[in-house]
Amino acid sequence: MVAVRRATAPLLLAGALLLTGCSDDAPAAPPPPSPAATTASPAPTPSPSPSPSPTSSPSPSSSPVAPPPVAAGKVVVLDPGHNGGNGAHPAEINRPVPAGRGQTKPCNTTGTATNAGYPEHAFTFDVAQRVGKALADKGIRVVYTRQDDTGVGPCVDRRATIGNEANADAVVSIHADGSEAAGANGFHVAYSSPPLNAAQGAPSTRLAQTLRDTMRTSGFSAANYIGTNGLSARADLAGLNLSTRPAALVECGNMRNATEAARMTSADGRQQFASAIAAAIEAYLAS
Ligand code: ZN
């Protein structure tokens, strides 16, 4: 993106944002007077497997395929960080919104980019779409916090609200970092700590750990510059703070690292990230 610099504060928009890589991320959920939603989770494909058999069909003993997807009928909210129109709308995205723990944060940020200019918002949107497709193929209902990569926002608090109102079984925010530290590379997964509600406790921690474990077994290295063993306990991320559902945020890697940038810039590489994230979500839902 145009405003992205290489040096110290690559992500500052109008001079007011404190982003360093992509710190501001996920969602939030204050009190828009929306009465509806929090209860009913629609379940488009509640039946276990693709078998079109009606109500009670004992699984055909012939089935050579895998067991029924335990996760079918679950709801997953995918939250691709940032948005393509943010950079052109500084006033809108700098507007402070509730961030949890009594704090406020800018509505949203531009995100980071590779040194060659491939933006984080494009990466996160593409990966989220790939993750969503994989999950939908398993009968999981997928809700996205944004539908395209050309809009503005939504604000971090609104993103959290989307997860809450969908009564999501898991909320995963997808980002990429922009650390300038020499040699900084690897993924990390953030979760809310200390937790502000039950969902932010054991369920969110387990979601984060499952993402971490699956990223590792999929061949990705844990970050060598932030967090511990690929996990990062955070109290400053609006989306995580404001979530009332199990939630975690994946920083897939460091866009300023040449090797990781190359992977993120290629469609094959993005599919690798997406496959790992989708597998992690499925494993979490099934456990
Ligand atoms: Zn980000």
mmCIF file of C-alpha atoms and ligand atoms in Angstrom:
data_model
loop_
_atom_site.group_PDB
_atom_site.id
_atom_site.type_symbol
_atom_site.label_atom_id
_atom_site.label_comp_id
_atom_site.label_asym_id
_atom_site.label_seq_id
_atom_site.Cartn_x
_atom_site.Cartn_y
_atom_site.Cartn_z
ATOM 1 C CA MET A 1 0.000 0.000 0.000
ATOM 2 C CA VAL A 2 1.051 3.501 -0.580
ATOM 3 C CA ALA A 3 1.511 4.637 2.923
ATOM 4 C CA VAL A 4 3.527 1.714 4.022
ATOM 5 C CA ARG A 5 7.081 2.523 4.869
ATOM 6 C CA ARG A 6 9.862 0.226 5.580
ATOM 7 C CA ALA A 7 11.169 1.833 8.667
ATOM 8 C CA THR A 8 9.913 2.361 12.092
ATOM 9 C CA ALA A 9 6.256 2.907 11.906
ATOM 10 C CA PRO A 10 5.082 1.314 8.765
ATOM 11 C CA LEU A 11 1.471 1.275 9.548
ATOM 12 C CA LEU A 12 0.729 4.675 10.777
ATOM 13 C CA LEU A 13 -2.059 6.135 8.907
ATOM 14 C CA ALA A 14 -2.674 9.676 9.808
ATOM 15 C CA GLY A 15 -0.053 9.736 12.453
ATOM 16 C CA ALA A 16 -2.371 8.697 15.182
ATOM 17 C CA LEU A 17 -2.240 4.960 15.099
ATOM 18 C CA LEU A 18 0.018 2.953 17.220
ATOM 19 C CA LEU A 19 0.353 0.036 14.959
ATOM 20 C CA THR A 20 3.533 -1.665 14.405
ATOM 21 C CA GLY A 21 2.857 -4.600 12.369
ATOM 22 C CA CYS A 22 -0.646 -5.332 12.595
ATOM 23 C CA SER A 23 -1.437 -5.032 16.185
ATOM 24 C CA ASP A 24 -4.963 -3.961 15.950
ATOM 25 C CA ASP A 25 -6.969 -6.778 14.883
ATOM 26 C CA ALA A 26 -9.918 -8.366 15.755
ATOM 27 C CA PRO A 27 -13.273 -7.408 16.765
ATOM 28 C CA ALA A 28 -15.213 -6.104 19.509
ATOM 29 C CA ALA A 29 -18.681 -5.947 20.759
ATOM 30 C CA PRO A 30 -20.180 -3.145 22.653
ATOM 31 C CA PRO A 31 -23.761 -2.303 22.748
ATOM 32 C CA PRO A 32 -25.402 -1.613 19.484
ATOM 33 C CA PRO A 33 -29.010 -2.038 20.380
ATOM 34 C CA SER A 34 -29.458 -5.160 18.426
ATOM 35 C CA PRO A 35 -31.874 -7.314 20.271
ATOM 36 C CA ALA A 36 -31.853 -10.234 17.990
ATOM 37 C CA ALA A 37 -29.519 -12.888 17.087
ATOM 38 C CA THR A 38 -27.460 -14.119 19.928
ATOM 39 C CA THR A 39 -29.420 -17.214 20.359
ATOM 40 C CA ALA A 40 -30.218 -19.107 17.305
ATOM 41 C CA SER A 41 -27.453 -20.636 15.406
ATOM 42 C CA PRO A 42 -28.765 -21.702 12.102
ATOM 43 C CA ALA A 43 -27.471 -24.965 10.988
ATOM 44 C CA PRO A 44 -27.687 -25.444 7.331
ATOM 45 C CA THR A 45 -26.245 -28.869 7.222
ATOM 46 C CA PRO A 46 -26.889 -30.471 10.516
ATOM 47 C CA SER A 47 -26.641 -33.934 9.267
ATOM 48 C CA PRO A 48 -23.311 -35.527 9.731
ATOM 49 C CA SER A 49 -22.165 -36.537 6.374
ATOM 50 C CA PRO A 50 -22.877 -35.988 2.784
ATOM 51 C CA SER A 51 -25.130 -38.963 2.833
ATOM 52 C CA PRO A 52 -28.468 -37.662 1.622
ATOM 53 C CA SER A 53 -30.327 -40.116 3.702
ATOM 54 C CA PRO A 54 -33.144 -38.837 5.870
ATOM 55 C CA THR A 55 -33.604 -38.792 9.538
ATOM 56 C CA SER A 56 -32.296 -41.903 11.045
ATOM 57 C CA SER A 57 -30.091 -43.687 8.716
ATOM 58 C CA PRO A 58 -27.644 -46.001 10.263
ATOM 59 C CA SER A 59 -24.436 -45.347 8.504
ATOM 60 C CA PRO A 60 -24.081 -47.647 5.610
ATOM 61 C CA SER A 61 -21.549 -50.157 6.560
ATOM 62 C CA SER A 62 -20.096 -49.957 3.146
ATOM 63 C CA SER A 63 -18.911 -46.408 3.491
ATOM 64 C CA PRO A 64 -15.303 -46.403 2.566
ATOM 65 C CA VAL A 65 -14.975 -42.786 3.475
ATOM 66 C CA ALA A 66 -14.031 -41.075 6.671
ATOM 67 C CA PRO A 67 -16.417 -40.933 9.589
ATOM 68 C CA PRO A 68 -19.053 -38.244 9.622
ATOM 69 C CA PRO A 69 -17.621 -34.808 10.162
ATOM 70 C CA VAL A 70 -18.246 -34.143 13.788
ATOM 71 C CA ALA A 71 -18.117 -30.451 13.112
ATOM 72 C CA ALA A 72 -21.022 -30.403 10.693
ATOM 73 C CA GLY A 73 -23.660 -27.940 11.757
ATOM 74 C CA LYS A 74 -21.230 -25.828 13.745
ATOM 75 C CA VAL A 75 -20.796 -22.122 13.129
ATOM 76 C CA VAL A 76 -17.408 -20.583 12.501
ATOM 77 C CA VAL A 77 -16.768 -16.873 12.138
ATOM 78 C CA LEU A 78 -13.730 -15.972 10.069
ATOM 79 C CA ASP A 79 -12.360 -12.488 10.520
ATOM 80 C CA PRO A 80 -9.871 -11.400 7.867
ATOM 81 C CA GLY A 81 -7.922 -8.481 9.275
ATOM 82 C CA HIS A 82 -8.203 -4.937 7.908
ATOM 83 C CA ASN A 83 -9.803 -4.042 4.555
ATOM 84 C CA GLY A 84 -8.719 -2.697 1.195
ATOM 85 C CA GLY A 85 -10.497 0.617 1.549
ATOM 86 C CA ASN A 86 -9.132 1.474 4.976
ATOM 87 C CA GLY A 87 -6.105 3.362 3.726
ATOM 88 C CA ALA A 88 -8.226 5.854 1.834
ATOM 89 C CA HIS A 89 -10.532 6.537 4.770
ATOM 90 C CA PRO A 90 -8.332 7.579 7.688
ATOM 91 C CA ALA A 91 -11.030 9.503 9.493
ATOM 92 C CA GLU A 92 -13.358 6.557 9.543
ATOM 93 C CA ILE A 93 -10.823 4.012 10.612
ATOM 94 C CA ASN A 94 -9.146 6.228 13.191
ATOM 95 C CA ARG A 95 -12.400 6.788 15.030
ATOM 96 C CA PRO A 96 -12.050 5.370 18.543
ATOM 97 C CA VAL A 97 -14.250 2.448 19.436
ATOM 98 C CA PRO A 98 -14.542 0.293 22.549
ATOM 99 C CA ALA A 99 -11.746 -2.229 22.820
ATOM 100 C CA GLY A 100 -12.600 -3.957 26.069
ATOM 101 C CA ARG A 101 -10.997 -3.608 29.501
ATOM 102 C CA GLY A 102 -12.126 0.000 29.540
ATOM 103 C CA GLN A 103 -9.937 0.900 26.602
ATOM 104 C CA THR A 104 -10.623 2.281 23.182
ATOM 105 C CA LYS A 105 -8.880 1.638 19.905
ATOM 106 C CA PRO A 106 -9.067 2.996 16.413
ATOM 107 C CA CYS A 107 -11.962 1.486 14.511
ATOM 108 C CA ASN A 108 -9.554 -0.333 12.255
ATOM 109 C CA THR A 109 -6.125 -0.010 10.666
ATOM 110 C CA THR A 110 -4.530 -0.431 7.295
ATOM 111 C CA GLY A 111 -2.454 -3.442 8.245
ATOM 112 C CA THR A 112 1.008 -4.113 7.012
ATOM 113 C CA ALA A 113 2.456 -5.292 3.685
ATOM 114 C CA THR A 114 5.396 -7.128 2.238
ATOM 115 C CA ASN A 115 8.368 -5.065 1.211
ATOM 116 C CA ALA A 116 7.182 -5.480 -2.354
ATOM 117 C CA GLY A 117 3.812 -4.023 -1.449
ATOM 118 C CA TYR A 118 1.533 -7.034 -1.194
ATOM 119 C CA PRO A 119 -0.900 -5.888 1.469
ATOM 120 C CA GLU A 120 -1.974 -7.751 4.544
ATOM 121 C CA HIS A 121 -5.652 -7.078 3.862
ATOM 122 C CA ALA A 122 -5.436 -8.921 0.553
ATOM 123 C CA PHE A 123 -3.594 -11.805 2.156
ATOM 124 C CA THR A 124 -6.038 -12.170 5.022
ATOM 125 C CA PHE A 125 -9.062 -11.928 2.775
ATOM 126 C CA ASP A 126 -7.793 -14.584 0.406
ATOM 127 C CA VAL A 127 -6.747 -16.952 3.169
ATOM 128 C CA ALA A 128 -10.087 -16.524 4.943
ATOM 129 C CA GLN A 129 -11.960 -17.366 1.765
ATOM 130 C CA ARG A 130 -9.886 -20.502 1.347
ATOM 131 C CA VAL A 131 -10.426 -21.512 4.970
ATOM 132 C CA GLY A 132 -14.140 -20.866 4.628
ATOM 133 C CA LYS A 133 -14.430 -23.003 1.556
ATOM 134 C CA ALA A 134 -12.720 -25.913 3.261
ATOM 135 C CA LEU A 135 -14.993 -25.617 6.275
ATOM 136 C CA ALA A 136 -18.151 -25.205 4.241
ATOM 137 C CA ASP A 137 -17.265 -28.362 2.370
ATOM 138 C CA LYS A 138 -17.478 -30.147 5.718
ATOM 139 C CA GLY A 139 -20.930 -28.841 6.466
ATOM 140 C CA ILE A 140 -19.769 -26.058 8.748
ATOM 141 C CA ARG A 141 -21.612 -22.762 8.543
ATOM 142 C CA VAL A 142 -19.135 -19.991 7.872
ATOM 143 C CA VAL A 143 -19.744 -16.326 8.596
ATOM 144 C CA TYR A 144 -17.254 -13.690 7.478
ATOM 145 C CA THR A 145 -16.763 -10.330 9.126
ATOM 146 C CA ARG A 146 -16.291 -8.754 5.707
ATOM 147 C CA GLN A 147 -17.509 -9.825 2.315
ATOM 148 C CA ASP A 148 -14.926 -8.212 0.052
ATOM 149 C CA ASP A 149 -11.518 -6.594 0.078
ATOM 150 C CA THR A 150 -12.502 -3.176 -1.125
ATOM 151 C CA GLY A 151 -14.546 -1.775 1.730
ATOM 152 C CA VAL A 152 -13.781 0.097 4.920
ATOM 153 C CA GLY A 153 -13.703 -1.642 8.276
ATOM 154 C CA PRO A 154 -15.745 -2.998 9.859
ATOM 155 C CA CYS A 155 -14.533 -1.602 13.135
ATOM 156 C CA VAL A 156 -12.920 -4.016 15.542
ATOM 157 C CA ASP A 157 -15.841 -3.866 17.940
ATOM 158 C CA ARG A 158 -18.284 -4.645 15.173
ATOM 159 C CA ARG A 159 -16.187 -7.612 14.120
ATOM 160 C CA ALA A 160 -16.500 -9.039 17.608
ATOM 161 C CA THR A 161 -20.217 -8.434 17.590
ATOM 162 C CA ILE A 162 -20.546 -10.454 14.421
ATOM 163 C CA GLY A 163 -18.982 -13.448 16.134
ATOM 164 C CA ASN A 164 -21.115 -13.012 19.208
ATOM 165 C CA GLU A 165 -24.354 -12.598 17.310
ATOM 166 C CA ALA A 166 -23.620 -15.625 15.181
ATOM 167 C CA ASN A 167 -23.248 -17.609 18.380
ATOM 168 C CA ALA A 168 -20.070 -18.899 16.831
ATOM 169 C CA ASP A 169 -18.550 -22.131 18.003
ATOM 170 C CA ALA A 170 -15.201 -20.645 17.057
ATOM 171 C CA VAL A 171 -14.033 -17.224 15.941
ATOM 172 C CA VAL A 172 -10.698 -17.003 14.156
ATOM 173 C CA SER A 173 -9.141 -13.731 13.142
ATOM 174 C CA ILE A 174 -6.531 -13.957 10.427
ATOM 175 C CA HIS A 175 -3.628 -11.527 10.192
ATOM 176 C CA ALA A 176 0.007 -11.264 9.198
ATOM 177 C CA ASP A 177 2.603 -9.314 11.083
ATOM 178 C CA GLY A 178 5.019 -6.650 9.954
ATOM 179 C CA SER A 179 7.999 -6.804 12.267
ATOM 180 C CA GLU A 180 11.118 -4.948 11.275
ATOM 181 C CA ALA A 181 13.274 -6.880 13.698
ATOM 182 C CA ALA A 182 16.164 -8.578 11.954
ATOM 183 C CA GLY A 183 15.392 -12.201 11.220
ATOM 184 C CA ALA A 184 11.943 -12.033 12.757
ATOM 185 C CA ASN A 185 9.807 -14.824 11.380
ATOM 186 C CA GLY A 186 7.177 -17.364 12.198
ATOM 187 C CA PHE A 187 3.533 -17.472 13.187
ATOM 188 C CA HIS A 188 1.926 -16.848 16.531
ATOM 189 C CA VAL A 189 -1.570 -17.245 17.877
ATOM 190 C CA ALA A 190 -3.031 -14.703 20.273
ATOM 191 C CA TYR A 191 -5.736 -15.303 22.849
ATOM 192 C CA SER A 192 -7.336 -13.084 25.457
ATOM 193 C CA SER A 193 -5.565 -13.106 28.782
ATOM 194 C CA PRO A 194 -6.598 -12.720 31.487
ATOM 195 C CA PRO A 195 -9.975 -13.922 30.275
ATOM 196 C CA LEU A 196 -12.974 -11.663 30.697
ATOM 197 C CA ASN A 197 -15.594 -14.382 30.418
ATOM 198 C CA ALA A 198 -15.879 -18.143 30.337
ATOM 199 C CA ALA A 199 -15.476 -18.401 26.576
ATOM 200 C CA GLN A 200 -12.196 -16.521 26.790
ATOM 201 C CA GLY A 201 -10.923 -19.031 29.321
ATOM 202 C CA ALA A 202 -10.373 -22.682 28.533
ATOM 203 C CA PRO A 203 -12.217 -22.744 25.191
ATOM 204 C CA SER A 204 -10.248 -19.875 23.668
ATOM 205 C CA THR A 205 -6.996 -21.178 25.048
ATOM 206 C CA ARG A 206 -7.696 -24.573 23.576
ATOM 207 C CA LEU A 207 -8.598 -23.019 20.239
ATOM 208 C CA ALA A 208 -5.323 -21.097 20.251
ATOM 209 C CA GLN A 209 -3.339 -24.172 21.211
ATOM 210 C CA THR A 210 -5.005 -26.251 18.525
ATOM 211 C CA LEU A 211 -4.198 -23.608 15.938
ATOM 212 C CA ARG A 212 -0.614 -23.493 17.164
ATOM 213 C CA ASP A 213 -0.225 -27.258 17.147
ATOM 214 C CA THR A 214 -1.754 -27.679 13.711
ATOM 215 C CA MET A 215 0.278 -24.850 12.217
ATOM 216 C CA ARG A 216 3.369 -26.598 13.500
ATOM 217 C CA THR A 217 2.439 -30.018 12.211
ATOM 218 C CA SER A 218 1.620 -28.375 8.889
ATOM 219 C CA GLY A 219 5.199 -27.221 8.613
ATOM 220 C CA PHE A 220 5.032 -23.670 9.890
ATOM 221 C CA SER A 221 7.509 -22.409 12.455
ATOM 222 C CA ALA A 222 6.489 -20.621 15.608
ATOM 223 C CA ALA A 223 7.553 -17.001 15.849
ATOM 224 C CA ASN A 224 11.071 -16.349 17.036
ATOM 225 C CA TYR A 225 10.401 -12.735 18.019
ATOM 226 C CA ILE A 226 7.110 -12.649 19.875
ATOM 227 C CA GLY A 227 5.095 -14.883 22.144
ATOM 228 C CA THR A 228 6.171 -18.204 23.572
ATOM 229 C CA ASN A 229 6.135 -21.373 21.539
ATOM 230 C CA GLY A 230 3.772 -19.834 19.042
ATOM 231 C CA LEU A 231 1.284 -18.541 21.608
ATOM 232 C CA SER A 232 0.765 -14.997 22.770
ATOM 233 C CA ALA A 233 -1.420 -14.044 25.733
ATOM 234 C CA ARG A 234 -2.854 -10.624 25.020
ATOM 235 C CA ALA A 235 -4.979 -8.129 26.890
ATOM 236 C CA ASP A 236 -4.926 -5.434 24.219
ATOM 237 C CA LEU A 237 -6.732 -6.924 21.257
ATOM 238 C CA ALA A 238 -10.227 -5.564 20.934
ATOM 239 C CA GLY A 239 -11.681 -8.478 19.059
ATOM 240 C CA LEU A 240 -10.518 -10.959 21.610
ATOM 241 C CA ASN A 241 -11.459 -8.782 24.571
ATOM 242 C CA LEU A 242 -14.975 -8.245 23.301
ATOM 243 C CA SER A 243 -15.690 -11.777 22.237
ATOM 244 C CA THR A 244 -18.143 -13.878 24.173
ATOM 245 C CA ARG A 245 -17.363 -16.873 22.001
ATOM 246 C CA PRO A 246 -14.203 -18.991 21.800
ATOM 247 C CA ALA A 247 -11.816 -16.784 19.848
ATOM 248 C CA ALA A 248 -8.203 -16.652 18.740
ATOM 249 C CA LEU A 249 -6.161 -14.568 16.352
ATOM 250 C CA VAL A 250 -3.555 -16.045 14.039
ATOM 251 C CA GLU A 251 -0.652 -13.948 12.868
ATOM 252 C CA CYS A 252 0.366 -16.214 10.022
ATOM 253 C CA GLY A 253 3.892 -14.927 9.735
ATOM 254 C CA ASN A 254 5.988 -11.836 9.205
ATOM 255 C CA MET A 255 5.330 -10.108 5.902
ATOM 256 C CA ARG A 256 8.674 -8.297 6.231
ATOM 257 C CA ASN A 257 10.549 -11.558 6.163
ATOM 258 C CA ALA A 258 11.544 -12.408 2.606
ATOM 259 C CA THR A 259 10.880 -16.119 2.869
ATOM 260 C CA GLU A 260 7.503 -15.698 4.484
ATOM 261 C CA ALA A 261 6.579 -12.885 2.141
ATOM 262 C CA ALA A 262 7.213 -15.157 -0.817
ATOM 263 C CA ARG A 263 4.964 -17.808 0.662
ATOM 264 C CA MET A 264 2.215 -15.328 1.429
ATOM 265 C CA THR A 265 2.383 -13.782 -2.009
ATOM 266 C CA SER A 266 1.821 -17.059 -3.806
ATOM 267 C CA ALA A 267 -1.566 -18.704 -4.133
ATOM 268 C CA ASP A 268 -0.058 -22.052 -3.233
ATOM 269 C CA GLY A 269 1.439 -20.584 -0.122
ATOM 270 C CA ARG A 270 -1.850 -19.040 0.914
ATOM 271 C CA GLN A 271 -3.531 -22.373 0.415
ATOM 272 C CA GLN A 272 -1.004 -23.908 2.797
ATOM 273 C CA PHE A 273 -1.862 -21.388 5.467
ATOM 274 C CA ALA A 274 -5.550 -21.903 4.833
ATOM 275 C CA SER A 275 -5.373 -25.676 4.943
ATOM 276 C CA ALA A 276 -3.580 -25.565 8.268
ATOM 277 C CA ILE A 277 -6.052 -23.116 9.770
ATOM 278 C CA ALA A 278 -9.051 -25.064 8.494
ATOM 279 C CA ALA A 279 -7.644 -28.317 9.839
ATOM 280 C CA ALA A 280 -7.079 -26.673 13.200
ATOM 281 C CA ILE A 281 -10.618 -25.366 13.370
ATOM 282 C CA GLU A 282 -12.015 -28.761 12.460
ATOM 283 C CA ALA A 283 -9.876 -30.406 15.100
ATOM 284 C CA TYR A 284 -11.008 -27.895 17.687
ATOM 285 C CA LEU A 285 -14.678 -28.366 16.851
ATOM 286 C CA ALA A 286 -14.344 -32.119 16.949
ATOM 287 C CA SER A 287 -12.620 -32.268 20.297
HETATM 288 ZN ZN ZN B 1 -3.277 -7.286 11.010
#
